[in-house]
Short mmCIF file of C-alpha atoms and ligand atoms in Angstrom, two decimals:
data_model
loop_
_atom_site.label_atom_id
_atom_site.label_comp_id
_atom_site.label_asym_id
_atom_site.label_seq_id
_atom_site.Cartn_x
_atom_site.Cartn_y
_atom_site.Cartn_z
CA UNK A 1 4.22 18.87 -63.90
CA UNK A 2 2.85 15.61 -65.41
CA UNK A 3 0.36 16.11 -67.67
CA UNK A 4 -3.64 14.19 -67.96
CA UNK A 5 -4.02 12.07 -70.18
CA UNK A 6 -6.90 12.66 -72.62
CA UNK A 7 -7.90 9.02 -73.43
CA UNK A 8 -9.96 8.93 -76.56
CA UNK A 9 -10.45 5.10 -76.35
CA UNK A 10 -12.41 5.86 -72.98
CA UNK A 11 -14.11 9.25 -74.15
CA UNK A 12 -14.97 6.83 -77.46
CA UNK A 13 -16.32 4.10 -75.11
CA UNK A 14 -17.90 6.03 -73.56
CA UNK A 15 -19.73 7.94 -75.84
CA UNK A 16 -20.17 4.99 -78.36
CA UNK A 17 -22.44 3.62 -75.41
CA UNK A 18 -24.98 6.18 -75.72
CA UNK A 19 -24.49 5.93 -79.54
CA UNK A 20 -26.22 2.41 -79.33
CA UNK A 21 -29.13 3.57 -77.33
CA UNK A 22 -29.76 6.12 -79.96
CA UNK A 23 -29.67 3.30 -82.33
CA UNK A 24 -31.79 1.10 -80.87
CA UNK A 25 -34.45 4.14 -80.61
CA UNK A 26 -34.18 4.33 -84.37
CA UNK A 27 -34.28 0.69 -84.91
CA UNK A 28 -37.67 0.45 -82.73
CA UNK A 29 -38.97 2.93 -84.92
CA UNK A 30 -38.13 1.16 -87.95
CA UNK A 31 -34.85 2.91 -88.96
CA UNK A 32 -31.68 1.33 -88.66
CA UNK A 33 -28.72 3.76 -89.46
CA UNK A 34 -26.83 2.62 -92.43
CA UNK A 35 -23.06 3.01 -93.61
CA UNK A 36 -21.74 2.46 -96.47
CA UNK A 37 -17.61 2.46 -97.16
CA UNK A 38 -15.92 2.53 -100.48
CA UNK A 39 -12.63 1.08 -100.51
CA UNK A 40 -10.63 1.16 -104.17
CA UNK A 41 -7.43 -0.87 -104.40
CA UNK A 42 -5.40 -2.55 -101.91
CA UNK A 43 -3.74 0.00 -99.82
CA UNK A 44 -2.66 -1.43 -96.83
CA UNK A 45 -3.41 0.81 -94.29
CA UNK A 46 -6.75 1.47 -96.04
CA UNK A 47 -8.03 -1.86 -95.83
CA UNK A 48 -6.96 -1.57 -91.93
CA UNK A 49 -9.35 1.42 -91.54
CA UNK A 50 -12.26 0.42 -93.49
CA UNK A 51 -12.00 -2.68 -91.39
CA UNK A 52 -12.29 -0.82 -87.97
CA UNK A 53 -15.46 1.56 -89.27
CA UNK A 54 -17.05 -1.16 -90.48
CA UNK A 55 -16.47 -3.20 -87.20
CA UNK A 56 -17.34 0.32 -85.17
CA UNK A 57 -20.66 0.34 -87.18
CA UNK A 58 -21.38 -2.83 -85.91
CA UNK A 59 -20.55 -2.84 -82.31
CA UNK A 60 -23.31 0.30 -81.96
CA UNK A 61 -25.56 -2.11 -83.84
CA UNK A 62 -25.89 0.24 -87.19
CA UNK A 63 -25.79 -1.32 -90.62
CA UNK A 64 -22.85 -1.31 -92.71
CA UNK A 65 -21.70 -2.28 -96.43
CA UNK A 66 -18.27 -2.38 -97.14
CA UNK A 67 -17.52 -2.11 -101.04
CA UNK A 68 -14.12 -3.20 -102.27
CA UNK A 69 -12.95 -2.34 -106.00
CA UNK A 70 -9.90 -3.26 -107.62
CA UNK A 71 -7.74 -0.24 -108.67
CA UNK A 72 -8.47 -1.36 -112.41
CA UNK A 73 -12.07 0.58 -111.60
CA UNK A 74 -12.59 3.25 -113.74
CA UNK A 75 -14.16 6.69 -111.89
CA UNK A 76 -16.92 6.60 -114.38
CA UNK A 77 -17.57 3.06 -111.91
CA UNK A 78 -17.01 4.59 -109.09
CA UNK A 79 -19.05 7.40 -110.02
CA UNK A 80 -21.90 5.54 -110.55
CA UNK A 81 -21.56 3.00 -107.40
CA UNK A 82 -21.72 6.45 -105.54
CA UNK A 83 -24.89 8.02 -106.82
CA UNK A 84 -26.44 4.52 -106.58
CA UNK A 85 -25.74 4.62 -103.04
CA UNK A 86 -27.07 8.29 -102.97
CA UNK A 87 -30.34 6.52 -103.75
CA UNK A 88 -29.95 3.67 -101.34
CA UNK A 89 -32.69 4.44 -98.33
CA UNK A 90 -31.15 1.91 -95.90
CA UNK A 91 -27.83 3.96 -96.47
CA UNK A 92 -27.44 7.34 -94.24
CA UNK A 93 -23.89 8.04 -94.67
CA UNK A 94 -21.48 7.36 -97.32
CA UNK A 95 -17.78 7.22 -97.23
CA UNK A 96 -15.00 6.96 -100.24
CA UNK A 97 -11.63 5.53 -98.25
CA UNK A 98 -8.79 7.72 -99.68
CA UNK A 99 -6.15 8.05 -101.66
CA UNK A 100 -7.81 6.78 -104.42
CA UNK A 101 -5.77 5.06 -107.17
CA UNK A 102 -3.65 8.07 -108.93
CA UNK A 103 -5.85 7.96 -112.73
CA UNK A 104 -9.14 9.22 -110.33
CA UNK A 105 -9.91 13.00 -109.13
CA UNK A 106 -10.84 12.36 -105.26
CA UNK A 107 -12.44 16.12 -105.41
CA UNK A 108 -14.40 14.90 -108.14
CA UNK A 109 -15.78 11.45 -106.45
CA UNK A 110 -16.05 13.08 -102.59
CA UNK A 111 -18.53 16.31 -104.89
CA UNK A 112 -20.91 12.86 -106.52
CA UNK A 113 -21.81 12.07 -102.61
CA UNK A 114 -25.09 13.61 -101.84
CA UNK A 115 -23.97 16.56 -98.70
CA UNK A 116 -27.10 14.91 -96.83
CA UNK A 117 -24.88 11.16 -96.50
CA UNK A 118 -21.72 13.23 -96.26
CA UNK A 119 -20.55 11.80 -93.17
CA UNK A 120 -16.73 12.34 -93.46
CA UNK A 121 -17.64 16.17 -93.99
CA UNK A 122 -15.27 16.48 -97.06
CA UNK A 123 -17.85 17.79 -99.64
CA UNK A 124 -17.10 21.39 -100.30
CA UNK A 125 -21.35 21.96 -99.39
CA UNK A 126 -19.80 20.60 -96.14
CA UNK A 127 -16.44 22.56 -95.78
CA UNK A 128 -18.46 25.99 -97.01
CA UNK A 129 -21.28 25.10 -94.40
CA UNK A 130 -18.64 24.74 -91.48
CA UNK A 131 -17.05 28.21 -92.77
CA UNK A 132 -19.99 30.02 -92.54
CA UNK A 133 -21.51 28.27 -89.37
CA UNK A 134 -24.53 26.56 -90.87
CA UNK A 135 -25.43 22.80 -89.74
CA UNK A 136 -23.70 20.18 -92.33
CA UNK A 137 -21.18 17.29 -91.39
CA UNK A 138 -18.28 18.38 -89.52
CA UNK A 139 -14.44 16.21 -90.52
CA UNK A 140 -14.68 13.56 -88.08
CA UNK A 141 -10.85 14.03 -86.75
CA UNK A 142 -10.98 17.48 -85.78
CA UNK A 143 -14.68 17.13 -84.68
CA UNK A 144 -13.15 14.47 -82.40
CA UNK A 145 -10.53 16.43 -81.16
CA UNK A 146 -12.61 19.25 -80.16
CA UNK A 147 -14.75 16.55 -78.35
CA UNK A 148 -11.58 16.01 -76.30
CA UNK A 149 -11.24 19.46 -74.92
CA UNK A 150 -15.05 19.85 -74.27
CA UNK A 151 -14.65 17.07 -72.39
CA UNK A 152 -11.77 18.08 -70.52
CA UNK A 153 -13.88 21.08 -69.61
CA UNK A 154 -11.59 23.73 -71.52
CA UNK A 155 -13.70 26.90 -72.33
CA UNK A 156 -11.66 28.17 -75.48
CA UNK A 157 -13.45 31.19 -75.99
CA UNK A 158 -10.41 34.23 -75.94
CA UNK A 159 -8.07 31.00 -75.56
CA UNK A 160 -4.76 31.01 -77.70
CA UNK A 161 -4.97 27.92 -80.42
CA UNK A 162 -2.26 27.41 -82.11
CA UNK A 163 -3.07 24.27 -85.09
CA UNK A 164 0.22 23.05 -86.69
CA UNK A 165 -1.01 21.55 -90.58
CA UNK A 166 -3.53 22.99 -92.79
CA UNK A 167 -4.85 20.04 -94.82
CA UNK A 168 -8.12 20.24 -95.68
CA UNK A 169 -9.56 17.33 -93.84
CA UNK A 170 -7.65 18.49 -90.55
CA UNK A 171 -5.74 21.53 -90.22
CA UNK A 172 -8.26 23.78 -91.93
CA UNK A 173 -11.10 22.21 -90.21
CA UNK A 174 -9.99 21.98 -87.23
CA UNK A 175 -8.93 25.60 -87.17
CA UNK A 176 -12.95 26.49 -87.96
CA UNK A 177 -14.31 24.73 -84.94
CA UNK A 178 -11.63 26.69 -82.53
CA UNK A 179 -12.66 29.85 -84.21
CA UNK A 180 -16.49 29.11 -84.17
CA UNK A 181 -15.57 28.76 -80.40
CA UNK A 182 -13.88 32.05 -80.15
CA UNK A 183 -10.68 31.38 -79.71
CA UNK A 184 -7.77 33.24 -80.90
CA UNK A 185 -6.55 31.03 -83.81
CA UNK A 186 -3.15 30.82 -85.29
CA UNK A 187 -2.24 28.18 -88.01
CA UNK A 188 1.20 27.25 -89.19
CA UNK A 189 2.10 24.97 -91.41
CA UNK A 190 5.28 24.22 -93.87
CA UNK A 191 6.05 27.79 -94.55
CA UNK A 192 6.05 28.94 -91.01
CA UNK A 193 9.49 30.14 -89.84
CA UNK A 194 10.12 29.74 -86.40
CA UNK A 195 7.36 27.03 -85.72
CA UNK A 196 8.23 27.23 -81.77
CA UNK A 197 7.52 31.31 -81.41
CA UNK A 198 4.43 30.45 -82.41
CA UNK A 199 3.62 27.12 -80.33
CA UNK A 200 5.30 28.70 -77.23
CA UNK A 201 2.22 31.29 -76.79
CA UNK A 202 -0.30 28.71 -77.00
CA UNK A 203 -2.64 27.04 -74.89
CA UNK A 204 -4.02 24.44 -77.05
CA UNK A 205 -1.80 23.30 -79.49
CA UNK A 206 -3.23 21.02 -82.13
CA UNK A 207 -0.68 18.98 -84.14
CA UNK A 208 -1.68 17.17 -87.99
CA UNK A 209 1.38 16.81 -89.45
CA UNK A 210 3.11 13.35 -89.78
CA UNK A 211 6.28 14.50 -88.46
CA UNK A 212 7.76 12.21 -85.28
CA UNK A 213 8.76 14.93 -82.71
CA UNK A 214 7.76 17.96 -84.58
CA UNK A 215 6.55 19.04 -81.08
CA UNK A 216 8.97 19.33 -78.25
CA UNK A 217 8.71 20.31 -74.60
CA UNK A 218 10.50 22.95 -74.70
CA UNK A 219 8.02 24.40 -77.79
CA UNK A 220 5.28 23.93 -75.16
CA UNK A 221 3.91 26.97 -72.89
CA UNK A 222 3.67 25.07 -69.49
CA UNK A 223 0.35 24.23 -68.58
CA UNK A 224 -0.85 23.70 -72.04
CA UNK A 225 -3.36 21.72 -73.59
CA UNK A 226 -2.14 19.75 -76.43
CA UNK A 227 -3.89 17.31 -78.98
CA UNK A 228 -1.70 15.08 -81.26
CA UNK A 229 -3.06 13.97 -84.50
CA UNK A 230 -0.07 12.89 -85.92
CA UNK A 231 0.14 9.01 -87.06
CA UNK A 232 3.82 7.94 -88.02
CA UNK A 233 5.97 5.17 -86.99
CA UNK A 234 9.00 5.39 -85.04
CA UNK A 235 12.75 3.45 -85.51
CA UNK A 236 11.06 0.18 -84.18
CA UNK A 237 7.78 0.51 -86.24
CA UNK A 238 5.49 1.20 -83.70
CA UNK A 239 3.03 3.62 -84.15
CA UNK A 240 3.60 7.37 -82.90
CA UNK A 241 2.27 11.22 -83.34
CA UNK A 242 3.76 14.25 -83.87
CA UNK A 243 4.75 14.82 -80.51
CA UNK A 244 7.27 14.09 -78.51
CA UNK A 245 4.97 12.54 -75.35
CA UNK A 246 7.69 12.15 -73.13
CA UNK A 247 9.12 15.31 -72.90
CA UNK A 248 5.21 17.20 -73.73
CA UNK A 249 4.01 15.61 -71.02
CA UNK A 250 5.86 17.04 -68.54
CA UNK A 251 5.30 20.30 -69.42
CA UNK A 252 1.40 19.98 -70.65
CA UNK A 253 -1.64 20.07 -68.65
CA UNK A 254 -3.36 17.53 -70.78
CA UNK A 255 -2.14 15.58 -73.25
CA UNK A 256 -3.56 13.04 -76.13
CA UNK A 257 -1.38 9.81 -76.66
CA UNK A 258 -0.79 7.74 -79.74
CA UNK A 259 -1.87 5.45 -79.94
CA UNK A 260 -5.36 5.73 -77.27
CA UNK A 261 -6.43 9.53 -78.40
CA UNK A 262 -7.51 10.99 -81.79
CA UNK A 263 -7.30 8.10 -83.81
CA UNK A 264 -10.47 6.21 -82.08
CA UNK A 265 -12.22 9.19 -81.85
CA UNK A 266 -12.34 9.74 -85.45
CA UNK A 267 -14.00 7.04 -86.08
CA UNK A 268 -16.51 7.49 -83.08
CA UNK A 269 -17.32 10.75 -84.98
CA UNK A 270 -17.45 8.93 -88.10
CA UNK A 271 -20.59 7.25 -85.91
CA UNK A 272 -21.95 10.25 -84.45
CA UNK A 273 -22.24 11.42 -87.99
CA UNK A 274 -24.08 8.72 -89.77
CA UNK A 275 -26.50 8.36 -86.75
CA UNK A 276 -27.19 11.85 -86.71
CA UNK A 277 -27.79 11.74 -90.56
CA UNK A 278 -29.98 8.74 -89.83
CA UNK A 279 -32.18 10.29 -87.43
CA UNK A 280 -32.70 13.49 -90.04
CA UNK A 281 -33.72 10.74 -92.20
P1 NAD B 1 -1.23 16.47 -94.89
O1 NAD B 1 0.02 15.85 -95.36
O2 NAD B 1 -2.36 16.67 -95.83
O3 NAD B 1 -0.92 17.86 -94.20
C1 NAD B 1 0.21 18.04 -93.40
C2 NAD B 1 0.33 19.49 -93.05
O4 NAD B 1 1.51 19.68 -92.27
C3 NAD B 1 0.47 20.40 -94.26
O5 NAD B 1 -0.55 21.37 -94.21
C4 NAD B 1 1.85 21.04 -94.14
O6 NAD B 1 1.84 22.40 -94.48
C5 NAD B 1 2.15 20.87 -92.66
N1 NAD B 1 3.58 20.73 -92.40
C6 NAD B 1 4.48 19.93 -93.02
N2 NAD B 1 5.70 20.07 -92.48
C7 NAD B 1 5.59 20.98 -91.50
C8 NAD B 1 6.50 21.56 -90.58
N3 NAD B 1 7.79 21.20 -90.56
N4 NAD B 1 6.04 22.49 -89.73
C9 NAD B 1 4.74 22.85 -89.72
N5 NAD B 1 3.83 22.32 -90.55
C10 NAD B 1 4.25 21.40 -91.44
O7 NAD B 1 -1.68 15.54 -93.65
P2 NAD B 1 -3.11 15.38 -92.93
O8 NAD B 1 -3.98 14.53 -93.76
O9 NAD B 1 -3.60 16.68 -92.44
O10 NAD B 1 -2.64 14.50 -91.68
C11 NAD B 1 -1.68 14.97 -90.76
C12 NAD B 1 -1.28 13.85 -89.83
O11 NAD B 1 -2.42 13.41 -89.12
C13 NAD B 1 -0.74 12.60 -90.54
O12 NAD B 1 0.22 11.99 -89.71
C14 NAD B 1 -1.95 11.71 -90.64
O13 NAD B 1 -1.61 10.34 -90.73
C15 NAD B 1 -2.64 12.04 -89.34
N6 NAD B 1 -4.08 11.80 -89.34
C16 NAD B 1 -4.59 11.11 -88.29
C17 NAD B 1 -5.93 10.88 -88.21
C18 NAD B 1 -6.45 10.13 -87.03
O14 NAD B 1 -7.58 9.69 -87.05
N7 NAD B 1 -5.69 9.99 -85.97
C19 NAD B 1 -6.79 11.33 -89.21
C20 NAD B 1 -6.25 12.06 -90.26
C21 NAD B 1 -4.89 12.30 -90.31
#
């Protein structure tokens, strides 16, 4: 079998589109939705992604700032540029690029942005709300990958979901959403003996790891559904997930590619988020 692709820069396009009209609403009303991104230091693959969420922002037609600080700030700074922004009525959502430079505590800074502009969902007000099933700001990469299967049409409910990481901007998260959706959720991560026994009874399997070909086909159940968050970069540089595509996709019933699947529609929910924070507003 060769699996369907799940193409998030089409789902992103796609959706994106009716993202503006929403916009435009707001804008005719006097609103225009407002983002504003924090970027300490000079990471390089930082500066990359603040670039594209400030460039998303503006292909939708919302307002964006983008912030840059040199890693000499000090987090009483960056403290205060937050709850300044927490004030800031043209801004709706709020986002601190991490890692931070090592001398700040990123719990610390993502707790000073107000849960109403937390549009990256990383606040614990927004991790507890998720937990307990209350509205608040969903983590814009598992949001988007559970996007993907709705849109595939999978009903997960009594479903086998199998979510390999348990960081607390994906794995954890993401885990949530499949459970609030009644499936049957296992989650491995670095402790997990025998990684396959586990993947080999699923039907979605989610990989965040940042492992090249942590997933093989012969790890899949045939037929499955599986979602690869992974972003790492093979012998010749180029840009790869967690899973080997190849060989998956032969296996699979639908399958997410790197690059083309989870990584645009992060920031599309990065989008969704701040609109639907501006429209509260
Ligand atoms: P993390 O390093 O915080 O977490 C990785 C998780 O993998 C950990 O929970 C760990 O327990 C688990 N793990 C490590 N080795 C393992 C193994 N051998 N078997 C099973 N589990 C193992 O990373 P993260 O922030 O959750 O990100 C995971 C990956 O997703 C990275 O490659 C990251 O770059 C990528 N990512 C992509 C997007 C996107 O938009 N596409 C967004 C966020 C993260």
């Amino acid at each position: 079998m060769t699996a369907q692709l799940i193409d998030g820069v089409a789902l992103s396009r796609q959706l994106r589109e009716g993202f503006a009209q929403r916009v435009a609403a707001l804008k005719a009303r006097g609103t225009t939705p407002g983002l504003a991104v924090v970027l300490v230091g000079d990471d390089a693959a930082s500066q990359v992604y603040v670039r594209n969420k400030v460039k998303a922002c503006g292909d939708v037609g919302m307002h964006s700032v983008l912030e840059r600080y040199p890693a000499t700030l000090t987090e009483a700074e960056l403290l205060a540029r937050v709850e300044a922004l927490n004030q800031d009525p043209a801004i709706h959502g709020i986002l601190v690029q991490l890692p931070l430079p090592p001398h700040m505590d990123a719990q610390r800074v993502i707790e000073t942005i107000s849960p109403a502009k937390d549009v990256d969902g990383f606040h614990v007000a927004s991790a507890g709300a998720l937990m307990v099933g209350q509205p608040g700001f969903w983590p814009c990469t598992p949001h988007g990958c559970l996007r993907m299967l709705d849109h595939i049409g999978m009903d997960l409910r009594g479903k086998h979901a199998v979510v390999i990481g348990r960081s607390n901007i994906v794995g954890k998260p993401m885990a949530l959403m499949l459970l609030q959706r009644s499936a049957t959720v296992t989650i491995c991560h670095s402790a997990t003996p025998n990684l396959k026994a586990h993947t080999l009874q699923a039907d979605v399997v989610v990989a965040a790891v940042g492992k090249r070909n942590l997933l093989t086909a012969d790890m899949v159940k045939p037929g499955a559904v599986v979602i690869d968050v992974g972003m790492n970069r093979d012998p010749e540089g180029k840009l790869c997930g967690d899973v080997d595509f190849e060989g998956v996709k032969e296996v699979a019933s639908w399958i997410t590619p790197v690059p083309g699947g989870v990584g645009p529609m992060t920031i599309t929910m990065l989008l969704a988020n701040t609109l639907e924070s501006a429209e509260k507003a």
